[in-house]
Amino acid sequence: MGSKTSSLLRPDEVQALTEKTGFTTREIVRLYNRFACLDKSRSGFLRREDLQNIPEFSVNPLCNRVIEAFFWESDEVNFTQFATLLSTFRPIRSRTVTEFNNREGKIKFLFRLYDVDKDGRLSKDDFHEVLSGLVGATVKDKEMEKVIMRAICEAGADINDDDEEIFVTFDQFKKTLNHVDVETRLSMPF
């Protein structure tokens, strides 16, 4: 494995991560070295601030939502959690499909991007926060409301007169993506 930081990974850990994520040994080592560079405090964990310092994130309008996906369950992420989440973006290869790197895993990741309040459903407020991050102040509130209601309707949410409790479930969200190639669109080379 060569470098000083990669030597901290034991062969059995690399093997377990390869099986869990579908990454090759070489990819695991590269990810570990990147993780070690991001871990400025040398604590073995990353925090939000560590990811916010990545230049590529700063140009992404969904930067904060992507970072929040890393910290869905905790305020710190260890290397195994880091590699597991990144495996969502690995191109799907038939012999290395994993729990996270498949169509369902990619859709779950997208759902988490929109589920701002982490309640397991997408509300008007969730849509508003994410879409506002994408379009900024270029869309007026009235237009934004129309876009949000259209998205909610297209997802198959029940809309009644009392629209306070309108939300989209994961299954409804997943159904709206039936004709979207999320396998390719949520993939990047490692």
Coordinates of N, CA and C in Angstrom, one line a residue:
M1 N 0.8 -1.2 0.0 CA 0.0 0.0 0.0 C 0.9 1.2 0.0
G2 N 2.1 1.1 0.3 CA 3.1 2.2 0.0 C 3.2 3.3 1.0
S3 N 2.2 4.3 1.0 CA 2.4 5.5 1.7 C 2.2 5.3 3.2
K4 N 2.6 6.2 4.0 CA 2.5 6.1 5.5 C 1.1 6.1 5.9
T5 N 0.2 7.0 5.4 CA -1.2 7.0 5.8 C -1.9 5.7 5.4
S6 N -1.7 5.2 4.2 CA -2.4 4.0 3.8 C -2.0 2.8 4.6
S7 N -0.8 2.8 5.2 CA -0.3 1.7 5.9 C -1.1 1.5 7.2
L8 N -1.9 2.6 7.6 CA -2.8 2.5 8.8 C -4.0 1.6 8.5
L9 N -4.3 1.3 7.3 CA -5.4 0.4 6.9 C -4.8 -1.0 6.9
R10 N -5.5 -1.9 7.7 CA -5.1 -3.3 7.7 C -5.7 -4.0 6.5
P11 N -5.0 -5.0 6.0 CA -5.5 -5.8 4.8 C -7.0 -6.3 5.0
D12 N -7.3 -6.7 6.2 CA -8.7 -7.2 6.5 C -9.7 -6.1 6.4
E13 N -9.3 -4.9 6.8 CA -10.2 -3.7 6.7 C -10.4 -3.4 5.2
V14 N -9.3 -3.4 4.5 CA -9.4 -3.1 3.0 C -10.4 -4.1 2.4
Q15 N -10.2 -5.4 2.7 CA -11.0 -6.4 2.1 C -12.5 -6.3 2.5
A16 N -12.7 -5.9 3.7 CA -14.1 -5.7 4.2 C -14.8 -4.5 3.5
L17 N -14.0 -3.5 3.3 CA -14.5 -2.3 2.6 C -14.7 -2.6 1.1
T18 N -13.8 -3.3 0.5 CA -14.0 -3.7 -0.9 C -15.3 -4.4 -1.1
E19 N -15.6 -5.4 -0.2 CA -16.8 -6.1 -0.3 C -18.1 -5.3 0.0
K20 N -18.0 -4.4 1.0 CA -19.1 -3.5 1.3 C -19.4 -2.5 0.3
T21 N -18.4 -1.9 -0.3 CA -18.5 -0.7 -1.2 C -18.4 -1.0 -2.7
G22 N -17.7 -2.1 -3.0 CA -17.5 -2.4 -4.4 C -16.3 -1.7 -5.0
F23 N -15.6 -0.8 -4.2 CA -14.4 -0.2 -4.6 C -13.3 -1.2 -4.7
T24 N -12.3 -1.0 -5.6 CA -11.1 -1.8 -5.7 C -10.2 -1.5 -4.5
T25 N -9.2 -2.3 -4.3 CA -8.2 -2.0 -3.2 C -7.5 -0.7 -3.5
R26 N -7.2 -0.5 -4.8 CA -6.5 0.8 -5.1 C -7.4 2.0 -4.8
E27 N -8.7 1.9 -5.1 CA -9.6 3.0 -4.9 C -9.7 3.2 -3.4
I28 N -9.8 2.1 -2.6 CA -9.9 2.3 -1.1 C -8.7 3.0 -0.6
V29 N -7.5 2.6 -1.0 CA -6.3 3.3 -0.6 C -6.3 4.8 -0.9
R30 N -6.7 5.1 -2.2 CA -6.8 6.5 -2.6 C -7.8 7.3 -1.7
L31 N -8.9 6.7 -1.5 CA -9.9 7.3 -0.7 C -9.4 7.5 0.8
Y32 N -8.7 6.5 1.3 CA -8.1 6.7 2.6 C -7.1 7.8 2.7
N33 N -6.3 7.9 1.7 CA -5.3 9.0 1.7 C -6.0 10.4 1.6
R34 N -7.0 10.4 0.8 CA -7.8 11.7 0.7 C -8.5 12.0 2.1
F35 N -9.0 11.0 2.7 CA -9.7 11.1 4.0 C -8.6 11.6 5.0
A36 N -7.4 11.1 5.0 CA -6.4 11.5 6.0 C -6.0 12.9 5.7
C37 N -6.0 13.4 4.5 CA -5.6 14.8 4.2 C -6.7 15.7 4.7
L38 N -8.0 15.3 4.5 CA -9.1 16.1 5.0 C -9.2 16.2 6.5
D39 N -8.7 15.1 7.2 CA -8.7 15.0 8.6 C -7.6 15.8 9.3
K40 N -7.8 17.2 9.2 CA -6.7 18.1 9.7 C -6.4 17.9 11.2
S41 N -7.4 17.5 12.0 CA -7.1 17.3 13.4 C -6.5 15.9 13.7
R42 N -6.4 15.1 12.7 CA -5.8 13.7 12.9 C -6.6 12.9 14.0
S43 N -7.9 13.1 14.0 CA -8.7 12.5 15.0 C -9.3 11.1 14.5
G44 N -9.2 10.9 13.2 CA -9.8 9.7 12.6 C -11.2 9.9 12.2
F45 N -11.7 11.1 12.3 CA -13.0 11.5 12.0 C -13.0 12.8 11.1
L46 N -14.0 12.9 10.3 CA -14.3 14.2 9.6 C -15.5 14.9 10.2
R47 N -15.4 16.2 10.2 CA -16.6 17.0 10.6 C -17.0 17.9 9.4
R48 N -18.1 18.5 9.5 CA -18.6 19.3 8.4 C -17.6 20.3 7.9
E49 N -16.9 20.9 8.8 CA -15.9 21.9 8.4 C -14.8 21.3 7.5
D50 N -14.5 20.1 7.8 CA -13.4 19.4 6.9 C -13.9 19.3 5.5
L51 N -15.2 19.0 5.3 CA -15.7 18.9 3.9 C -16.0 20.2 3.3
Q52 N -16.3 21.2 4.1 CA -16.6 22.6 3.6 C -15.3 23.2 3.0
N53 N -14.2 22.7 3.4 CA -12.9 23.3 2.9 C -12.5 22.7 1.5
I54 N -13.3 21.7 1.0 CA -13.0 21.1 -0.3 C -13.4 22.1 -1.4
P55 N -12.4 22.6 -2.2 CA -12.7 23.6 -3.2 C -13.9 23.2 -4.2
E56 N -13.9 21.9 -4.6 CA -14.9 21.5 -5.5 C -16.4 21.6 -5.0
F57 N -16.5 21.5 -3.6 CA -17.8 21.7 -3.0 C -18.3 23.2 -3.1
S58 N -17.3 24.1 -3.0 CA -17.7 25.5 -2.9 C -18.5 26.0 -4.1
V59 N -18.3 25.4 -5.3 CA -19.0 25.8 -6.5 C -20.3 25.1 -6.7
N60 N -20.6 24.1 -5.9 CA -21.8 23.3 -6.0 C -23.0 24.0 -5.2
P61 N -24.1 24.3 -5.9 CA -25.2 25.0 -5.2 C -25.8 24.1 -4.1
L62 N -25.6 22.8 -4.2 CA -26.1 21.9 -3.2 C -25.0 21.5 -2.2
C63 N -24.0 22.2 -2.1 CA -22.9 21.9 -1.2 C -23.3 21.5 0.2
N64 N -24.1 22.4 0.8 CA -24.5 22.1 2.2 C -25.4 20.9 2.3
R65 N -26.2 20.6 1.3 CA -27.1 19.5 1.4 C -26.2 18.2 1.2
V66 N -25.3 18.2 0.3 CA -24.4 17.0 0.1 C -23.6 16.8 1.4
I67 N -23.1 17.8 2.0 CA -22.3 17.6 3.2 C -23.2 17.1 4.3
E68 N -24.4 17.6 4.4 CA -25.4 17.1 5.4 C -25.6 15.6 5.2
A69 N -25.6 15.1 4.0 CA -25.8 13.7 3.7 C -24.7 12.8 4.4
F70 N -23.5 13.4 4.5 CA -22.4 12.7 5.1 C -22.7 12.5 6.6
F71 N -23.4 13.5 7.2 CA -23.6 13.6 8.6 C -25.1 13.3 9.0
W72 N -25.7 12.4 8.3 CA -27.1 12.1 8.5 C -27.4 11.6 9.9
E73 N -26.5 10.8 10.4 CA -26.7 10.1 11.7 C -25.8 10.6 12.8
S74 N -24.8 11.4 12.5 CA -23.9 11.8 13.5 C -23.2 13.1 13.1
D75 N -22.5 13.7 14.0 CA -21.7 14.9 13.7 C -20.3 14.6 13.3
E76 N -19.9 13.4 13.3 CA -18.6 12.9 12.8 C -18.7 11.7 11.9
V77 N -17.8 11.6 11.0 CA -17.8 10.5 10.0 C -16.4 9.8 10.1
N78 N -16.4 8.5 10.3 CA -15.1 7.8 10.2 C -14.8 7.4 8.8
F79 N -13.7 6.7 8.5 CA -13.3 6.4 7.2 C -14.3 5.4 6.6
T80 N -14.8 4.4 7.3 CA -15.7 3.4 6.8 C -17.0 4.1 6.3
Q81 N -17.5 5.0 7.1 CA -18.7 5.7 6.8 C -18.5 6.6 5.5
F82 N -17.3 7.2 5.5 CA -16.9 8.1 4.4 C -16.9 7.3 3.1
A83 N -16.2 6.2 3.1 CA -16.1 5.3 1.9 C -17.5 4.7 1.5
T84 N -18.3 4.4 2.5 CA -19.6 3.8 2.2 C -20.5 4.8 1.5
L85 N -20.5 6.0 2.0 CA -21.3 7.0 1.3 C -20.8 7.3 -0.1
L86 N -19.5 7.5 -0.2 CA -19.0 7.7 -1.5 C -19.3 6.6 -2.5
S87 N -19.4 5.4 -2.0 CA -19.7 4.3 -2.9 C -21.0 4.4 -3.6
T88 N -21.9 5.3 -3.1 CA -23.2 5.6 -3.7 C -22.9 6.2 -5.1
F89 N -21.8 6.9 -5.3 CA -21.5 7.6 -6.5 C -20.6 6.7 -7.5
R90 N -20.3 5.6 -7.0 CA -19.4 4.7 -7.9 C -20.3 4.2 -9.1
P91 N -19.8 4.2 -10.3 CA -20.5 3.6 -11.4 C -20.9 2.2 -11.0
I92 N -22.1 1.8 -11.4 CA -22.6 0.5 -11.1 C -22.0 -0.5 -12.1
R93 N -21.3 -1.5 -11.5 CA -20.8 -2.6 -12.3 C -21.5 -3.9 -11.9
S94 N -21.9 -4.6 -12.8 CA -22.8 -5.8 -12.4 C -22.2 -6.7 -11.4
R95 N -20.9 -6.9 -11.4 CA -20.3 -7.9 -10.5 C -20.0 -7.2 -9.1
T96 N -20.2 -5.9 -9.0 CA -19.9 -5.3 -7.7 C -21.1 -4.4 -7.2
V97 N -22.3 -4.8 -7.5 CA -23.4 -4.1 -7.0 C -23.5 -4.3 -5.5
T98 N -23.7 -3.2 -4.7 CA -23.7 -3.3 -3.2 C -25.0 -2.7 -2.7
E99 N -25.2 -2.8 -1.4 CA -26.3 -2.3 -0.8 C -26.5 -0.8 -1.1
F100 N -25.4 -0.1 -1.2 CA -25.4 1.4 -1.4 C -25.3 1.8 -2.8
N101 N -24.6 1.0 -3.6 CA -24.3 1.3 -5.0 C -25.2 0.5 -5.9
N102 N -26.5 0.9 -5.9 CA -27.5 0.4 -6.8 C -28.5 1.5 -7.0
R103 N -29.5 1.2 -7.8 CA -30.5 2.2 -8.1 C -31.2 2.7 -6.8
E104 N -31.6 1.8 -6.0 CA -32.3 2.2 -4.8 C -31.4 3.0 -3.8
G105 N -30.1 2.6 -3.7 CA -29.2 3.4 -2.9 C -29.0 4.8 -3.4
K106 N -28.9 5.0 -4.7 CA -28.8 6.3 -5.3 C -30.0 7.1 -5.1
I107 N -31.2 6.5 -5.2 CA -32.4 7.3 -5.0 C -32.6 7.7 -3.5
K108 N -32.2 6.8 -2.6 CA -32.2 7.1 -1.1 C -31.3 8.3 -0.9
F109 N -30.2 8.3 -1.5 CA -29.3 9.5 -1.3 C -30.0 10.8 -1.8
L110 N -30.6 10.7 -3.0 CA -31.3 11.9 -3.5 C -32.4 12.4 -2.5
F111 N -33.1 11.4 -2.0 CA -34.2 11.7 -1.1 C -33.6 12.4 0.1
R112 N -32.5 11.9 0.6 CA -31.9 12.6 1.8 C -31.5 14.0 1.5
L113 N -31.1 14.3 0.3 CA -30.7 15.6 -0.1 C -31.9 16.6 0.1
Y114 N -33.1 16.1 -0.2 CA -34.3 16.9 -0.1 C -34.9 16.9 1.3
D115 N -34.7 15.9 2.0 CA -35.3 15.7 3.3 C -34.5 16.5 4.4
V116 N -34.7 17.8 4.3 CA -33.9 18.8 5.1 C -34.1 18.5 6.6
D117 N -35.3 18.3 7.0 CA -35.6 18.1 8.5 C -35.5 16.7 8.9
K118 N -35.0 15.8 8.0 CA -34.7 14.4 8.4 C -35.9 13.7 9.0
D119 N -37.1 14.0 8.5 CA -38.3 13.3 9.1 C -38.8 12.1 8.2
G120 N -38.1 11.8 7.2 CA -38.5 10.7 6.3 C -39.6 11.0 5.3
R121 N -39.8 12.2 5.1 CA -40.8 12.7 4.1 C -40.4 14.0 3.6
L122 N -40.9 14.4 2.4 CA -40.5 15.7 1.8 C -41.7 16.6 1.9
S123 N -41.5 17.7 2.6 CA -42.5 18.7 2.8 C -42.3 19.8 1.8
K124 N -43.3 20.8 1.8 CA -43.1 22.0 1.0 C -41.9 22.7 1.5
D125 N -41.6 22.8 2.8 CA -40.5 23.5 3.3 C -39.2 22.8 2.8
D126 N -39.1 21.5 2.8 CA -37.9 20.8 2.3 C -37.7 21.2 0.9
F127 N -38.7 21.1 0.0 CA -38.5 21.5 -1.4 C -38.1 22.9 -1.5
H128 N -38.7 23.8 -0.7 CA -38.4 25.2 -0.8 C -36.9 25.5 -0.5
E129 N -36.4 24.8 0.6 CA -35.0 25.1 1.0 C -34.0 24.6 -0.1
V130 N -34.3 23.4 -0.6 CA -33.4 22.8 -1.6 C -33.4 23.6 -2.9
L131 N -34.7 23.9 -3.4 CA -34.8 24.6 -4.7 C -34.3 26.1 -4.5
S132 N -34.5 26.7 -3.4 CA -33.9 28.0 -3.2 C -32.4 28.0 -3.3
G133 N -31.8 27.0 -2.8 CA -30.3 26.8 -2.9 C -29.9 26.7 -4.3
L134 N -30.7 26.1 -5.2 CA -30.4 25.9 -6.6 C -30.6 27.2 -7.4
V135 N -31.7 27.9 -7.2 CA -32.0 29.0 -8.0 C -31.8 30.3 -7.4
G136 N -31.5 30.4 -6.1 CA -31.2 31.6 -5.4 C -32.4 32.5 -5.4
A137 N -32.1 33.8 -5.6 CA -33.2 34.8 -5.6 C -33.7 35.1 -7.0
T138 N -33.4 34.2 -7.9 CA -33.8 34.5 -9.3 C -35.2 34.1 -9.6
V139 N -35.9 33.4 -8.7 CA -37.3 33.0 -8.8 C -38.1 33.7 -7.7
K140 N -39.1 34.3 -8.0 CA -40.0 35.0 -7.0 C -40.7 33.9 -6.2
D141 N -41.1 34.3 -5.0 CA -41.8 33.4 -4.1 C -43.0 32.7 -4.7
K142 N -43.8 33.5 -5.4 CA -45.0 33.0 -6.0 C -44.7 31.9 -7.0
E143 N -43.7 32.1 -7.8 CA -43.3 31.2 -8.8 C -42.7 29.9 -8.2
M144 N -41.9 30.1 -7.1 CA -41.3 29.0 -6.4 C -42.4 28.1 -5.8
E145 N -43.4 28.7 -5.3 CA -44.6 28.0 -4.7 C -45.2 27.1 -5.8
K146 N -45.4 27.7 -7.0 CA -46.0 26.9 -8.1 C -45.1 25.7 -8.5
V147 N -43.8 25.9 -8.6 CA -42.8 24.9 -8.9 C -42.9 23.8 -7.9
I148 N -42.9 24.2 -6.6 CA -43.0 23.2 -5.5 C -44.3 22.4 -5.6
M149 N -45.4 23.1 -5.7 CA -46.7 22.4 -5.8 C -46.7 21.4 -7.0
R150 N -46.2 21.8 -8.1 CA -46.2 21.0 -9.3 C -45.3 19.7 -9.0
A151 N -44.2 19.9 -8.4 CA -43.3 18.7 -8.1 C -44.0 17.8 -7.1
I152 N -44.7 18.4 -6.1 CA -45.4 17.5 -5.1 C -46.6 16.8 -5.8
C153 N -47.3 17.5 -6.7 CA -48.4 16.8 -7.4 C -47.9 15.7 -8.3
E154 N -46.8 16.0 -9.0 CA -46.2 15.0 -9.9 C -45.7 13.8 -9.2
A155 N -45.4 14.0 -7.9 CA -44.9 12.8 -7.1 C -46.1 12.0 -6.6
G156 N -47.3 12.5 -6.8 CA -48.5 11.7 -6.4 C -48.9 12.0 -5.0
A157 N -48.5 13.1 -4.4 CA -48.9 13.4 -3.1 C -50.4 13.7 -3.1
D158 N -51.1 13.4 -2.0 CA -52.5 13.7 -1.8 C -52.6 15.2 -1.5
I159 N -53.3 15.9 -2.3 CA -53.4 17.4 -2.1 C -54.9 17.6 -1.7
N160 N -55.1 18.2 -0.5 CA -56.4 18.5 -0.1 C -56.5 20.0 0.2
D161 N -57.6 20.5 0.7 CA -57.8 21.9 0.9 C -56.8 22.4 2.0
D162 N -56.5 21.6 3.0 CA -55.6 21.9 4.1 C -54.2 21.5 3.6
D163 N -53.5 22.4 2.9 CA -52.2 22.0 2.3 C -51.0 22.1 3.3
E164 N -51.3 22.3 4.6 CA -50.3 22.4 5.6 C -49.5 21.0 5.6
E165 N -50.2 19.9 5.5 CA -49.6 18.6 5.7 C -49.3 17.9 4.4
I166 N -49.0 18.6 3.3 CA -48.7 18.0 2.1 C -47.2 17.5 2.1
F167 N -47.0 16.3 1.8 CA -45.7 15.8 1.8 C -45.5 14.6 0.8
V168 N -44.3 14.3 0.4 CA -44.0 13.2 -0.5 C -43.2 12.2 0.2
T169 N -43.7 10.9 0.1 CA -43.0 9.8 0.8 C -41.9 9.3 -0.1
F170 N -41.0 8.5 0.5 CA -39.9 7.9 -0.3 C -40.5 7.1 -1.5
D171 N -41.5 6.3 -1.3 CA -42.0 5.5 -2.4 C -42.6 6.4 -3.5
Q172 N -43.2 7.5 -3.2 CA -43.7 8.5 -4.2 C -42.5 9.1 -4.9
F173 N -41.5 9.5 -4.2 CA -40.3 10.1 -4.8 C -39.7 9.2 -5.7
K174 N -39.5 7.9 -5.3 CA -38.9 6.9 -6.1 C -39.7 6.7 -7.4
K175 N -41.0 6.7 -7.3 CA -41.8 6.4 -8.5 C -41.6 7.6 -9.5
T176 N -41.4 8.8 -9.1 CA -41.2 9.9 -10.0 C -39.9 9.8 -10.8
L177 N -39.0 9.0 -10.3 CA -37.7 8.8 -10.9 C -37.7 7.5 -11.8
N178 N -38.8 6.9 -12.0 CA -38.9 5.7 -12.8 C -38.2 5.8 -14.2
H179 N -38.3 7.0 -14.8 CA -37.8 7.1 -16.1 C -36.5 8.0 -16.2
V180 N -35.9 8.1 -15.0 CA -34.6 8.9 -14.9 C -33.5 7.9 -14.7
D181 N -32.4 8.1 -15.4 CA -31.2 7.3 -15.4 C -30.4 7.7 -14.2
V182 N -30.8 7.4 -12.9 CA -30.1 7.8 -11.8 C -28.8 7.0 -11.7
E183 N -28.7 5.8 -12.2 CA -27.5 5.0 -12.2 C -26.3 5.8 -12.8
T184 N -26.6 6.5 -13.9 CA -25.5 7.2 -14.6 C -25.4 8.6 -14.1
R185 N -26.5 9.3 -13.8 CA -26.5 10.7 -13.3 C -25.8 10.8 -12.0
L186 N -25.9 9.8 -11.1 CA -25.3 9.8 -9.8 C -24.1 9.0 -9.8
S187 N -23.3 9.0 -10.8 CA -22.0 8.3 -10.8 C -20.9 9.2 -11.2
M188 N -19.7 8.9 -10.7 CA -18.5 9.6 -11.1 C -17.3 8.7 -11.0
P189 N -16.3 8.9 -11.7 CA -15.2 8.0 -11.7 C -14.3 8.2 -10.4
F190 N -13.8 7.1 -9.9 CA -12.9 7.2 -8.7 C -11.5 6.8 -9.1

